[in-house]
Tab-separated table of N, CA and C in Angstrom:
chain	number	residue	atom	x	y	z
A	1	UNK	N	170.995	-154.944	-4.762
A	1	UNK	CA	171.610	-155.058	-6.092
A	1	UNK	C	173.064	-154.599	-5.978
A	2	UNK	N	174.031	-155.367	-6.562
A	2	UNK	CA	175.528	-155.347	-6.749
A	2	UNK	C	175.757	-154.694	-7.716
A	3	UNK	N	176.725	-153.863	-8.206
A	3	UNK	CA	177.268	-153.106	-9.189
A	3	UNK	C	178.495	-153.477	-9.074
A	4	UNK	N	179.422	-154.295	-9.777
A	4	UNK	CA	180.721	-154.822	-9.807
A	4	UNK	C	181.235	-154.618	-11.225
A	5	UNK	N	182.585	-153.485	-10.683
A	5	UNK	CA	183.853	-153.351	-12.170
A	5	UNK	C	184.370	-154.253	-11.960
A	6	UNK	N	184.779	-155.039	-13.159
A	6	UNK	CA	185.818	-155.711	-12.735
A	6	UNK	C	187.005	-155.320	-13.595
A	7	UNK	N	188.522	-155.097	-13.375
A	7	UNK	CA	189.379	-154.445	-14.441
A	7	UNK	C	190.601	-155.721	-14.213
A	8	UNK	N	191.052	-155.587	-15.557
A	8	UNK	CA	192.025	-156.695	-16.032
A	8	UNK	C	193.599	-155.648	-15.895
A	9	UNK	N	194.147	-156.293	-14.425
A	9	UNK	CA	195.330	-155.266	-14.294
A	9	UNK	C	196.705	-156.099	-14.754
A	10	UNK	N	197.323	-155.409	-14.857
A	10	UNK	CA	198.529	-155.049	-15.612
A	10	UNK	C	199.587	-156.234	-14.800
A	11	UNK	N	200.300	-157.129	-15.260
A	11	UNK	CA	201.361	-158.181	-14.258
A	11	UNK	C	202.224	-157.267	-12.772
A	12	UNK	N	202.613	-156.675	-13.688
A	12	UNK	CA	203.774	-155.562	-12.789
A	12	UNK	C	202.916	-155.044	-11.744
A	13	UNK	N	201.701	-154.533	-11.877
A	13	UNK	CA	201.091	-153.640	-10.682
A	13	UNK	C	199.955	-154.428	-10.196
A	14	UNK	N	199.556	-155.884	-10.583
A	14	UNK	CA	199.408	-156.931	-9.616
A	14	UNK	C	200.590	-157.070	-8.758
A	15	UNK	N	201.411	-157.551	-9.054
A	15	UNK	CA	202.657	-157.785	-8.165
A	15	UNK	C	202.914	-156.814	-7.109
A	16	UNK	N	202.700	-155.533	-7.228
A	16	UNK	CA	202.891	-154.672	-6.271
A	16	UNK	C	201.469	-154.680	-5.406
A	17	UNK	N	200.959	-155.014	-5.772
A	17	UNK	CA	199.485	-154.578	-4.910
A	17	UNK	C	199.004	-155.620	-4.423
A	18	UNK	N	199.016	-157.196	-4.456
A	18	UNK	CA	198.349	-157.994	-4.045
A	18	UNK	C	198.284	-158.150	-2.532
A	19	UNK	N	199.346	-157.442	-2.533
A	19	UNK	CA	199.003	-158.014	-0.627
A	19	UNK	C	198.559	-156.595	-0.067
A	20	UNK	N	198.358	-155.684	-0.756
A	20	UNK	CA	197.891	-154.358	-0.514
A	20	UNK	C	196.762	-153.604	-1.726
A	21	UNK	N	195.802	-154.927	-1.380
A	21	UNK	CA	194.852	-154.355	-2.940
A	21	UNK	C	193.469	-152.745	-2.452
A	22	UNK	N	193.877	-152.638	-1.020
A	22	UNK	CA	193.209	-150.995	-0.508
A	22	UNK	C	193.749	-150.133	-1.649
A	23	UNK	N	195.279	-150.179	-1.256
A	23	UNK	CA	195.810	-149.197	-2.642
A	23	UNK	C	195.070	-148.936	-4.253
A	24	UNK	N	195.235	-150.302	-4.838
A	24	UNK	CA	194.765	-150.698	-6.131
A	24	UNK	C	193.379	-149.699	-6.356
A	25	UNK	N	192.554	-150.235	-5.146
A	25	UNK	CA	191.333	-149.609	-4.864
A	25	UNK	C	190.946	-148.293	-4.777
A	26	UNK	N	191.761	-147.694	-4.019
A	26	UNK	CA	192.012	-146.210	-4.306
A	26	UNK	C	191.967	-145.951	-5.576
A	27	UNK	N	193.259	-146.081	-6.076
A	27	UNK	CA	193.796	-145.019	-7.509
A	27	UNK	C	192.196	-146.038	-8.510
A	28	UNK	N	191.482	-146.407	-8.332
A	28	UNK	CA	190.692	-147.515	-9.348
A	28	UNK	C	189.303	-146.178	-8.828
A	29	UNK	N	189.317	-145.859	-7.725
A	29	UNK	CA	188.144	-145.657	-7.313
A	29	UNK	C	188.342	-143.410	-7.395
A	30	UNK	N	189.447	-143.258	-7.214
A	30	UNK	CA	189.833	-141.736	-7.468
A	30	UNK	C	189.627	-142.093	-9.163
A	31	UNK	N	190.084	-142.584	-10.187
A	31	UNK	CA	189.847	-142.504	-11.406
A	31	UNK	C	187.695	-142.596	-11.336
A	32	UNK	N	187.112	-143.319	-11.271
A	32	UNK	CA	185.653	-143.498	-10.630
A	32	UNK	C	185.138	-142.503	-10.740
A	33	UNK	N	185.305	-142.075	-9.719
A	33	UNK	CA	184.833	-140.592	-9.324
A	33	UNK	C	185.502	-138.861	-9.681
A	34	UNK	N	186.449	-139.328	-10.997
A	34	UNK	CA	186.880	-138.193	-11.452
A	34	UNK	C	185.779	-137.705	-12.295
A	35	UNK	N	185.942	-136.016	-12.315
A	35	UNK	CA	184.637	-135.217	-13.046
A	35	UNK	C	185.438	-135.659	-14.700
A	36	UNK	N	183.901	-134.852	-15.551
A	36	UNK	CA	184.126	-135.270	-16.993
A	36	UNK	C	185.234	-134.470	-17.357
A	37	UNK	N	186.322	-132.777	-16.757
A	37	UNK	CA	187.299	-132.105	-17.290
A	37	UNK	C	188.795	-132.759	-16.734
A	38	UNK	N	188.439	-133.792	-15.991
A	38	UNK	CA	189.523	-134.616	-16.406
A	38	UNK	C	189.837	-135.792	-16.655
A	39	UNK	N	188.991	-136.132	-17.539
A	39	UNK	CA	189.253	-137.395	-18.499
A	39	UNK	C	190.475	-137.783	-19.413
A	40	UNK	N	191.068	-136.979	-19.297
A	40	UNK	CA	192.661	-137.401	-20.150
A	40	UNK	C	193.398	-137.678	-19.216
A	41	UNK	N	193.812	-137.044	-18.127
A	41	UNK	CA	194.200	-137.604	-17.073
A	41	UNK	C	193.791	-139.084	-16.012
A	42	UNK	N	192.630	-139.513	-16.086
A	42	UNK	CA	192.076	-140.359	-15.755
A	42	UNK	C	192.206	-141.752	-16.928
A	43	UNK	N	192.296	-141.235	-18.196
A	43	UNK	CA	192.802	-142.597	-18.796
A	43	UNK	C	194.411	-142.986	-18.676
A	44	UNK	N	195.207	-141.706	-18.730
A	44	UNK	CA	196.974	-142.012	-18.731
A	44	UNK	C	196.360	-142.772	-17.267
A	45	UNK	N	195.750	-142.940	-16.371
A	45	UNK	CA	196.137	-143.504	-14.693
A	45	UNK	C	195.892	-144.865	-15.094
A	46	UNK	N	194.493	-144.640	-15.903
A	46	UNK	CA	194.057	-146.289	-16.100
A	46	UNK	C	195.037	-146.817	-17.311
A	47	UNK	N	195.612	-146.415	-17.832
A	47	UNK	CA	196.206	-146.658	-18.814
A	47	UNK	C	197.153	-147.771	-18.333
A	48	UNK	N	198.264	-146.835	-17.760
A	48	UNK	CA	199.341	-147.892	-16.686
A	48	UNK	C	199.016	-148.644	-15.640
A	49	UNK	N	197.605	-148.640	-15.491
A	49	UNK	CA	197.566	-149.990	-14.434
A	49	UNK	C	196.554	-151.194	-14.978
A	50	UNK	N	195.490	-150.813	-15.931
A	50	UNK	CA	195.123	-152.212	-16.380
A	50	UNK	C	195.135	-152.316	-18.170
A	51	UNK	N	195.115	-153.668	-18.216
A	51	UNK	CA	194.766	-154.085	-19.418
A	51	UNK	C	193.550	-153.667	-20.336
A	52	UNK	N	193.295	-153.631	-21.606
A	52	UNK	CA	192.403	-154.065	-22.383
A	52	UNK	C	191.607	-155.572	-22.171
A	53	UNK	N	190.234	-154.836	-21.934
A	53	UNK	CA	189.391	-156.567	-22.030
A	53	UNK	C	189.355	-157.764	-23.499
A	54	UNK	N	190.039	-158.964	-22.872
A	54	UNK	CA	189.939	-159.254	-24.314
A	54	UNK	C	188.461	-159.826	-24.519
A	55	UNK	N	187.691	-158.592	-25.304
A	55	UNK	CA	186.142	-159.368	-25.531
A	55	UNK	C	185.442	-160.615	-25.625
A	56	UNK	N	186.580	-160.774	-26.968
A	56	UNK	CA	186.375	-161.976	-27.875
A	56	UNK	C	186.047	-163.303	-26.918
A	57	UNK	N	187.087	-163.574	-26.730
A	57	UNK	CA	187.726	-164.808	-25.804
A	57	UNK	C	186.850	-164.641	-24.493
A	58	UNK	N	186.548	-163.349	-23.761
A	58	UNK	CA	185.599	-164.017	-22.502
A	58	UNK	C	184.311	-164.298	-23.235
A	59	UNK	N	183.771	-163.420	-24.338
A	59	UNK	CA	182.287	-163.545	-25.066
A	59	UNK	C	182.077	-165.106	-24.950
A	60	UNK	N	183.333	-165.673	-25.816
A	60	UNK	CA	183.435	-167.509	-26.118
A	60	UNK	C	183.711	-168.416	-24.918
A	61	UNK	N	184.477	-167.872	-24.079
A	61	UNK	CA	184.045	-168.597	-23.003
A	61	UNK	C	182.881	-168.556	-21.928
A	62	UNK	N	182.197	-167.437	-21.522
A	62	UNK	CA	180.998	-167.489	-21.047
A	62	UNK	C	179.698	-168.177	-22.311
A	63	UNK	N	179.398	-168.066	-23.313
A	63	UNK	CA	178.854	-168.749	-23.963
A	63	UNK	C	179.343	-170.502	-24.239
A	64	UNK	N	180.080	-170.376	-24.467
A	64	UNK	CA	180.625	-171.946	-24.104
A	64	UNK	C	180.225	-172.744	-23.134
A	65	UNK	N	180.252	-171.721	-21.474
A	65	UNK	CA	179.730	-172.529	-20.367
A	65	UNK	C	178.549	-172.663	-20.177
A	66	UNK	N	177.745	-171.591	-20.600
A	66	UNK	CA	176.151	-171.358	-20.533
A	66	UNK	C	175.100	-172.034	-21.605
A	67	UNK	N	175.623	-172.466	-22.453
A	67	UNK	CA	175.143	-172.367	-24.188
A	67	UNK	C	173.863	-173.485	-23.349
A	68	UNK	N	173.910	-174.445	-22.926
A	68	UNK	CA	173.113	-175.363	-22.438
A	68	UNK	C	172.180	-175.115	-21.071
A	69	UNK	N	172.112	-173.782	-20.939
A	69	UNK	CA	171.802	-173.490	-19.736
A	69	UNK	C	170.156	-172.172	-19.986
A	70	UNK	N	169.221	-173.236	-19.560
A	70	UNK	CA	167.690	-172.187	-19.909
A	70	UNK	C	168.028	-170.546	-19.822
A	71	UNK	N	168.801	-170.642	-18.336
A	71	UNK	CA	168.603	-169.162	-17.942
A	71	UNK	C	169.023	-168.239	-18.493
A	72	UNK	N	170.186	-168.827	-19.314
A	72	UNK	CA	171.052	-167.535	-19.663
A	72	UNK	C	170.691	-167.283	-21.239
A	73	UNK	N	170.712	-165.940	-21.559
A	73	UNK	CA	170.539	-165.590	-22.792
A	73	UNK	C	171.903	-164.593	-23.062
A	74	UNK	N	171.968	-164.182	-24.087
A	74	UNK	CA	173.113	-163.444	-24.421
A	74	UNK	C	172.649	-162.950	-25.943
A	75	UNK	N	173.420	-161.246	-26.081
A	75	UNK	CA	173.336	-160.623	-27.436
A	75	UNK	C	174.634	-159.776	-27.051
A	76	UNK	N	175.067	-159.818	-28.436
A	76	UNK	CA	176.771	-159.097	-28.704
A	76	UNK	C	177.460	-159.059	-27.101
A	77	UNK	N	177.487	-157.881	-26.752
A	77	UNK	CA	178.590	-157.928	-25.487
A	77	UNK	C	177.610	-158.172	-23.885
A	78	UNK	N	176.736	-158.779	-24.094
A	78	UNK	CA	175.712	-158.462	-22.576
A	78	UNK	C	175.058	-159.870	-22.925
A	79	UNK	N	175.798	-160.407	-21.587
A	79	UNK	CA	175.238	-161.913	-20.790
A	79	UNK	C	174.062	-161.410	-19.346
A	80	UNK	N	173.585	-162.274	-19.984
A	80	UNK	CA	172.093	-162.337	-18.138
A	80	UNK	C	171.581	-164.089	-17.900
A	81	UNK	N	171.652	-163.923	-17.100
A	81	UNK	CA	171.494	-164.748	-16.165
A	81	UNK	C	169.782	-164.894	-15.410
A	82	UNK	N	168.383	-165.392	-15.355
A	82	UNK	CA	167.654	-165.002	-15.180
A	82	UNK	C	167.135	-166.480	-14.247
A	83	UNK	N	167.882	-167.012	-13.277
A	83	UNK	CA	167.560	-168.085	-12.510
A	83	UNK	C	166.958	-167.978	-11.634
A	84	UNK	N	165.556	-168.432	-11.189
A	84	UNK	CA	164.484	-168.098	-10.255
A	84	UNK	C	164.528	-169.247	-9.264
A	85	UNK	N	165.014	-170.595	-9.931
A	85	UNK	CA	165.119	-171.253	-8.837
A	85	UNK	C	166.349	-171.175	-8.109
A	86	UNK	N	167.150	-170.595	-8.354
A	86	UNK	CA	168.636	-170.321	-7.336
A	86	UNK	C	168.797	-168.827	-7.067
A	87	UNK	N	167.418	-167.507	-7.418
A	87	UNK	CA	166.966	-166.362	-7.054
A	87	UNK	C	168.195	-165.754	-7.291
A	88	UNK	N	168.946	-165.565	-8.499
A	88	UNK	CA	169.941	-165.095	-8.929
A	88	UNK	C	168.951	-164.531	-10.678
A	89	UNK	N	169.605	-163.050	-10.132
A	89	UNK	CA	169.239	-162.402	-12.031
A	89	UNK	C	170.624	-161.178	-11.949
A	90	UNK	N	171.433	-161.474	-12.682
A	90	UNK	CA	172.509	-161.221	-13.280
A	90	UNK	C	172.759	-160.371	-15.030
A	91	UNK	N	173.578	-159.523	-14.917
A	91	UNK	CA	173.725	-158.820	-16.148
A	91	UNK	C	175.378	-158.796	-16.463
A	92	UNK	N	176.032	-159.356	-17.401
A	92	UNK	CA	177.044	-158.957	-17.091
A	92	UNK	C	177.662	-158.147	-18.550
A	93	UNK	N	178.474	-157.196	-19.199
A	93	UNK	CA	178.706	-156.385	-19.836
A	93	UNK	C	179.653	-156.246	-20.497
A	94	UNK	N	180.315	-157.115	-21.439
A	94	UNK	CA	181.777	-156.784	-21.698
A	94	UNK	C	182.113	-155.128	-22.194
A	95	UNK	N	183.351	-154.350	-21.771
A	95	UNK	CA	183.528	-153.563	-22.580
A	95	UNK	C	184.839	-153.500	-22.561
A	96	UNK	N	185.711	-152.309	-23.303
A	96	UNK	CA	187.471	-152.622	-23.697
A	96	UNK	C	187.941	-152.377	-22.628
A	97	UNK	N	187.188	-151.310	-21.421
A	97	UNK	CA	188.191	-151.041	-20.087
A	97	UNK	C	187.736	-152.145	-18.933
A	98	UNK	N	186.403	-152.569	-19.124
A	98	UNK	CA	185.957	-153.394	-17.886
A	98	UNK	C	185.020	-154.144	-18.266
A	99	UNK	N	184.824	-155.029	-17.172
A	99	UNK	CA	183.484	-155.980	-17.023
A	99	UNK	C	182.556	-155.604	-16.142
A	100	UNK	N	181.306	-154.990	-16.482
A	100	UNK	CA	180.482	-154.731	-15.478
A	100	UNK	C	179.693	-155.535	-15.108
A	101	UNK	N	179.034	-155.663	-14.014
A	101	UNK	CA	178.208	-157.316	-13.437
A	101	UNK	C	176.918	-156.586	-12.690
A	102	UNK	N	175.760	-156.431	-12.896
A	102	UNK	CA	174.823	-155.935	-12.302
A	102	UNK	C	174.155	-157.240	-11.771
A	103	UNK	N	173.961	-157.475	-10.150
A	103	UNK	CA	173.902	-158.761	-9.652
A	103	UNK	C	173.058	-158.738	-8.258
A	104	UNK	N	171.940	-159.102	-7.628
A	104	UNK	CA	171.174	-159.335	-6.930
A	104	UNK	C	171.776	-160.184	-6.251
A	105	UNK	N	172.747	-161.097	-6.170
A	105	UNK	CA	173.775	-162.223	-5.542
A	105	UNK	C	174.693	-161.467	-5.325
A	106	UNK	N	175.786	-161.943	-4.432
A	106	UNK	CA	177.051	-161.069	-4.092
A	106	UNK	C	178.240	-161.732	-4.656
A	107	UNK	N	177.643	-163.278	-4.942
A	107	UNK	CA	178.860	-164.182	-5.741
A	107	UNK	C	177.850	-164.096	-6.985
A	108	UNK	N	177.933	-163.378	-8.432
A	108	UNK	CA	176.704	-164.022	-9.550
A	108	UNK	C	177.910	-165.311	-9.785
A	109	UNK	N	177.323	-166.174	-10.418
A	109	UNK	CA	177.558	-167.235	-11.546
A	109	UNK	C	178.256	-166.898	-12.437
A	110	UNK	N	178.439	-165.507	-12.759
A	110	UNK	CA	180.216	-165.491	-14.207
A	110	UNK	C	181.353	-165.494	-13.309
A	111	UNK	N	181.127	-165.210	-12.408
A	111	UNK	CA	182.628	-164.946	-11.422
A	111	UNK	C	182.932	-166.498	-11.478
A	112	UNK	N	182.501	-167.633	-11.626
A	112	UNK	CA	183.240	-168.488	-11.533
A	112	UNK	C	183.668	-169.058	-12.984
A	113	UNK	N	182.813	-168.571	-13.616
A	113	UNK	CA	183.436	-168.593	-15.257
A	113	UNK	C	184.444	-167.736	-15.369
A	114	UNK	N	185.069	-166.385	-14.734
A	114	UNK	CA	186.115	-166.074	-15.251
A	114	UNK	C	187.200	-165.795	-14.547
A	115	UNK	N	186.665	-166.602	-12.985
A	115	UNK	CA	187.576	-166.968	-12.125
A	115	UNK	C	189.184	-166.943	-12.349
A	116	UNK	N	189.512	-167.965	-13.581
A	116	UNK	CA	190.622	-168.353	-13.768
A	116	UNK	C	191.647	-167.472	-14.879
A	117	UNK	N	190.593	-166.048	-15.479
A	117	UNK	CA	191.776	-165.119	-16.268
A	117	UNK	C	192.643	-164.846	-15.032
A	118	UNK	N	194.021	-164.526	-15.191
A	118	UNK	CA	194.594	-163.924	-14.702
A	118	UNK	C	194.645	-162.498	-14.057
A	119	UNK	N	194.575	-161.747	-12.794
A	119	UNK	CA	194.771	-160.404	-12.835
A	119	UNK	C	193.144	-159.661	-12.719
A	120	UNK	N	192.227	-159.937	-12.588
A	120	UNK	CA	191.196	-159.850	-12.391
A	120	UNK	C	190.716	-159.144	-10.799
A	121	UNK	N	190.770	-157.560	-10.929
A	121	UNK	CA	190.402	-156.728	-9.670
A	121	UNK	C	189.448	-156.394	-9.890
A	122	UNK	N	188.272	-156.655	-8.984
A	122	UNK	CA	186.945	-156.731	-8.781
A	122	UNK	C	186.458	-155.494	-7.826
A	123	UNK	N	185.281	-154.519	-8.436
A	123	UNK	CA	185.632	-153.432	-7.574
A	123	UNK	C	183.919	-153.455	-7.155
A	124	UNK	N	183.369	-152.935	-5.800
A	124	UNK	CA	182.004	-152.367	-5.994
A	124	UNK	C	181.979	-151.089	-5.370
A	125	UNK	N	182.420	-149.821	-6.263
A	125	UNK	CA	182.410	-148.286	-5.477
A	125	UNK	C	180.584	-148.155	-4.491
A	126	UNK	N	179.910	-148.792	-4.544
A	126	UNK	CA	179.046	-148.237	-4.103
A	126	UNK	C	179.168	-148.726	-2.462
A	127	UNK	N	179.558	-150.156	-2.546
A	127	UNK	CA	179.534	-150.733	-1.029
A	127	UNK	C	181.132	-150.954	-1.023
A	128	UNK	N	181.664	-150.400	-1.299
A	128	UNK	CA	183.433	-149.990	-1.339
A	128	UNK	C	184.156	-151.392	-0.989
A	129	UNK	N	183.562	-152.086	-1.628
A	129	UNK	CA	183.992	-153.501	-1.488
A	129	UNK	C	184.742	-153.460	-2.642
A	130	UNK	N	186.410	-154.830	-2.441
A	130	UNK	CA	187.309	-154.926	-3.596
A	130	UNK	C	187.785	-156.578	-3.334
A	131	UNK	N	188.072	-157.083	-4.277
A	131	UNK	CA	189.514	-158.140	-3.974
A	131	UNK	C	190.289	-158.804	-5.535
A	132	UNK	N	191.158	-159.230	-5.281
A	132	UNK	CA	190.829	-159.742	-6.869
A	132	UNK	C	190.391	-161.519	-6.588
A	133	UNK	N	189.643	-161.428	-8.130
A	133	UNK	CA	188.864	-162.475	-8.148
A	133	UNK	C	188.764	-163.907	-7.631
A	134	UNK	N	190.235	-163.972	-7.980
A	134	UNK	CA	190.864	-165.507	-8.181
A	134	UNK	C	190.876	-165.830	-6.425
A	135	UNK	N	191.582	-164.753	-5.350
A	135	UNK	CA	191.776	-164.849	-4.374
A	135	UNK	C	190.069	-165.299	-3.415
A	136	UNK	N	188.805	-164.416	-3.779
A	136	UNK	CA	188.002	-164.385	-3.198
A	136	UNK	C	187.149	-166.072	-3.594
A	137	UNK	N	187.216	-166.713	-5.148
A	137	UNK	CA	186.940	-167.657	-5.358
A	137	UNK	C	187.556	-168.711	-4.729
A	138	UNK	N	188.716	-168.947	-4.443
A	138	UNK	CA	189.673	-169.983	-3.849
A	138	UNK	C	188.725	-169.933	-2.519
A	139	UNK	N	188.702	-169.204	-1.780
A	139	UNK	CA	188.418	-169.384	-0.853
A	139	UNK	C	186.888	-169.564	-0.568
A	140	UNK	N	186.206	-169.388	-1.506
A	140	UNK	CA	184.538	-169.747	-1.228
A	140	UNK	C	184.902	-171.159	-1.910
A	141	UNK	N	185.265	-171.946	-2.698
A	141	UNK	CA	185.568	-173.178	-3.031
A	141	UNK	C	185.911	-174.003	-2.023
A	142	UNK	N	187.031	-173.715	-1.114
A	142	UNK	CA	187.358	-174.225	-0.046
A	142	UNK	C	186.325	-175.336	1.138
């Protein structure tokens, strides 16, 4: 099972990090693993490097792509995915700092639905795996 953040970063500190997204990963993964007495400090970090999720707009576009699709069900901010014949069961989570993806696959099926936002750093602290999105999709398309 996969546990994937995904965080919507900031233009300016894409630009600095893309060809060095270890970095990104760090300061993404030291915020992670900060204790609960410093949580004010841990949002000013996240603050300046990613965006707000815009809910709305991914809610409508993952329902948009799925709406015709048995497997997937959806309520308020939490899409799943429950496909037995392609042995994919998927959770995915909107919230204002991130997208969480709980995933038995290592590619689930929203990653290519939201492939194409912009700025999209994809994190898994547990198997310390990172990239951003757009980069890792191009190339499984290929």
């Amino acid at each position: 099972m996969r546990i994937y953040y995904i965080f919507l970063i900031k233009k300016e500190i894409y630009e600095i990090t893309k060809n060095k997204p270890e970095n990104l990963y760090k300061i993404l993964e030291s915020i992670y693993l900060l204790n609960n007495d410093d949580v004010v400090l841990g949002f000013k970090m996240f603050d300046k490097i990613c965006k707000i999720i815009p809910k709305k707009n991914i809610n409508k576009l993952i329902k948009d792509t799925f709406i015709e699709d048995l497997t997937y069900t959806t309520f308020n901010n939490t899409h799943m995915i429950n496909d037995f014949l392609n042995n994919e069961t998927t959770k995915l989570i909107l919230n204002n700092s991130h997208i969480k993806i709980k995933s038995n696959t290592i590619y689930p099926s929203f990653f290519k639905v939201i492939e194409n936002l912009p700025y999209l750093f994809v994190c898994d602290f547990i198997n310390m795996d990172y990239f951003f999105l757009k980069n890792i999709t191009t190339k499984i398309n290929s």
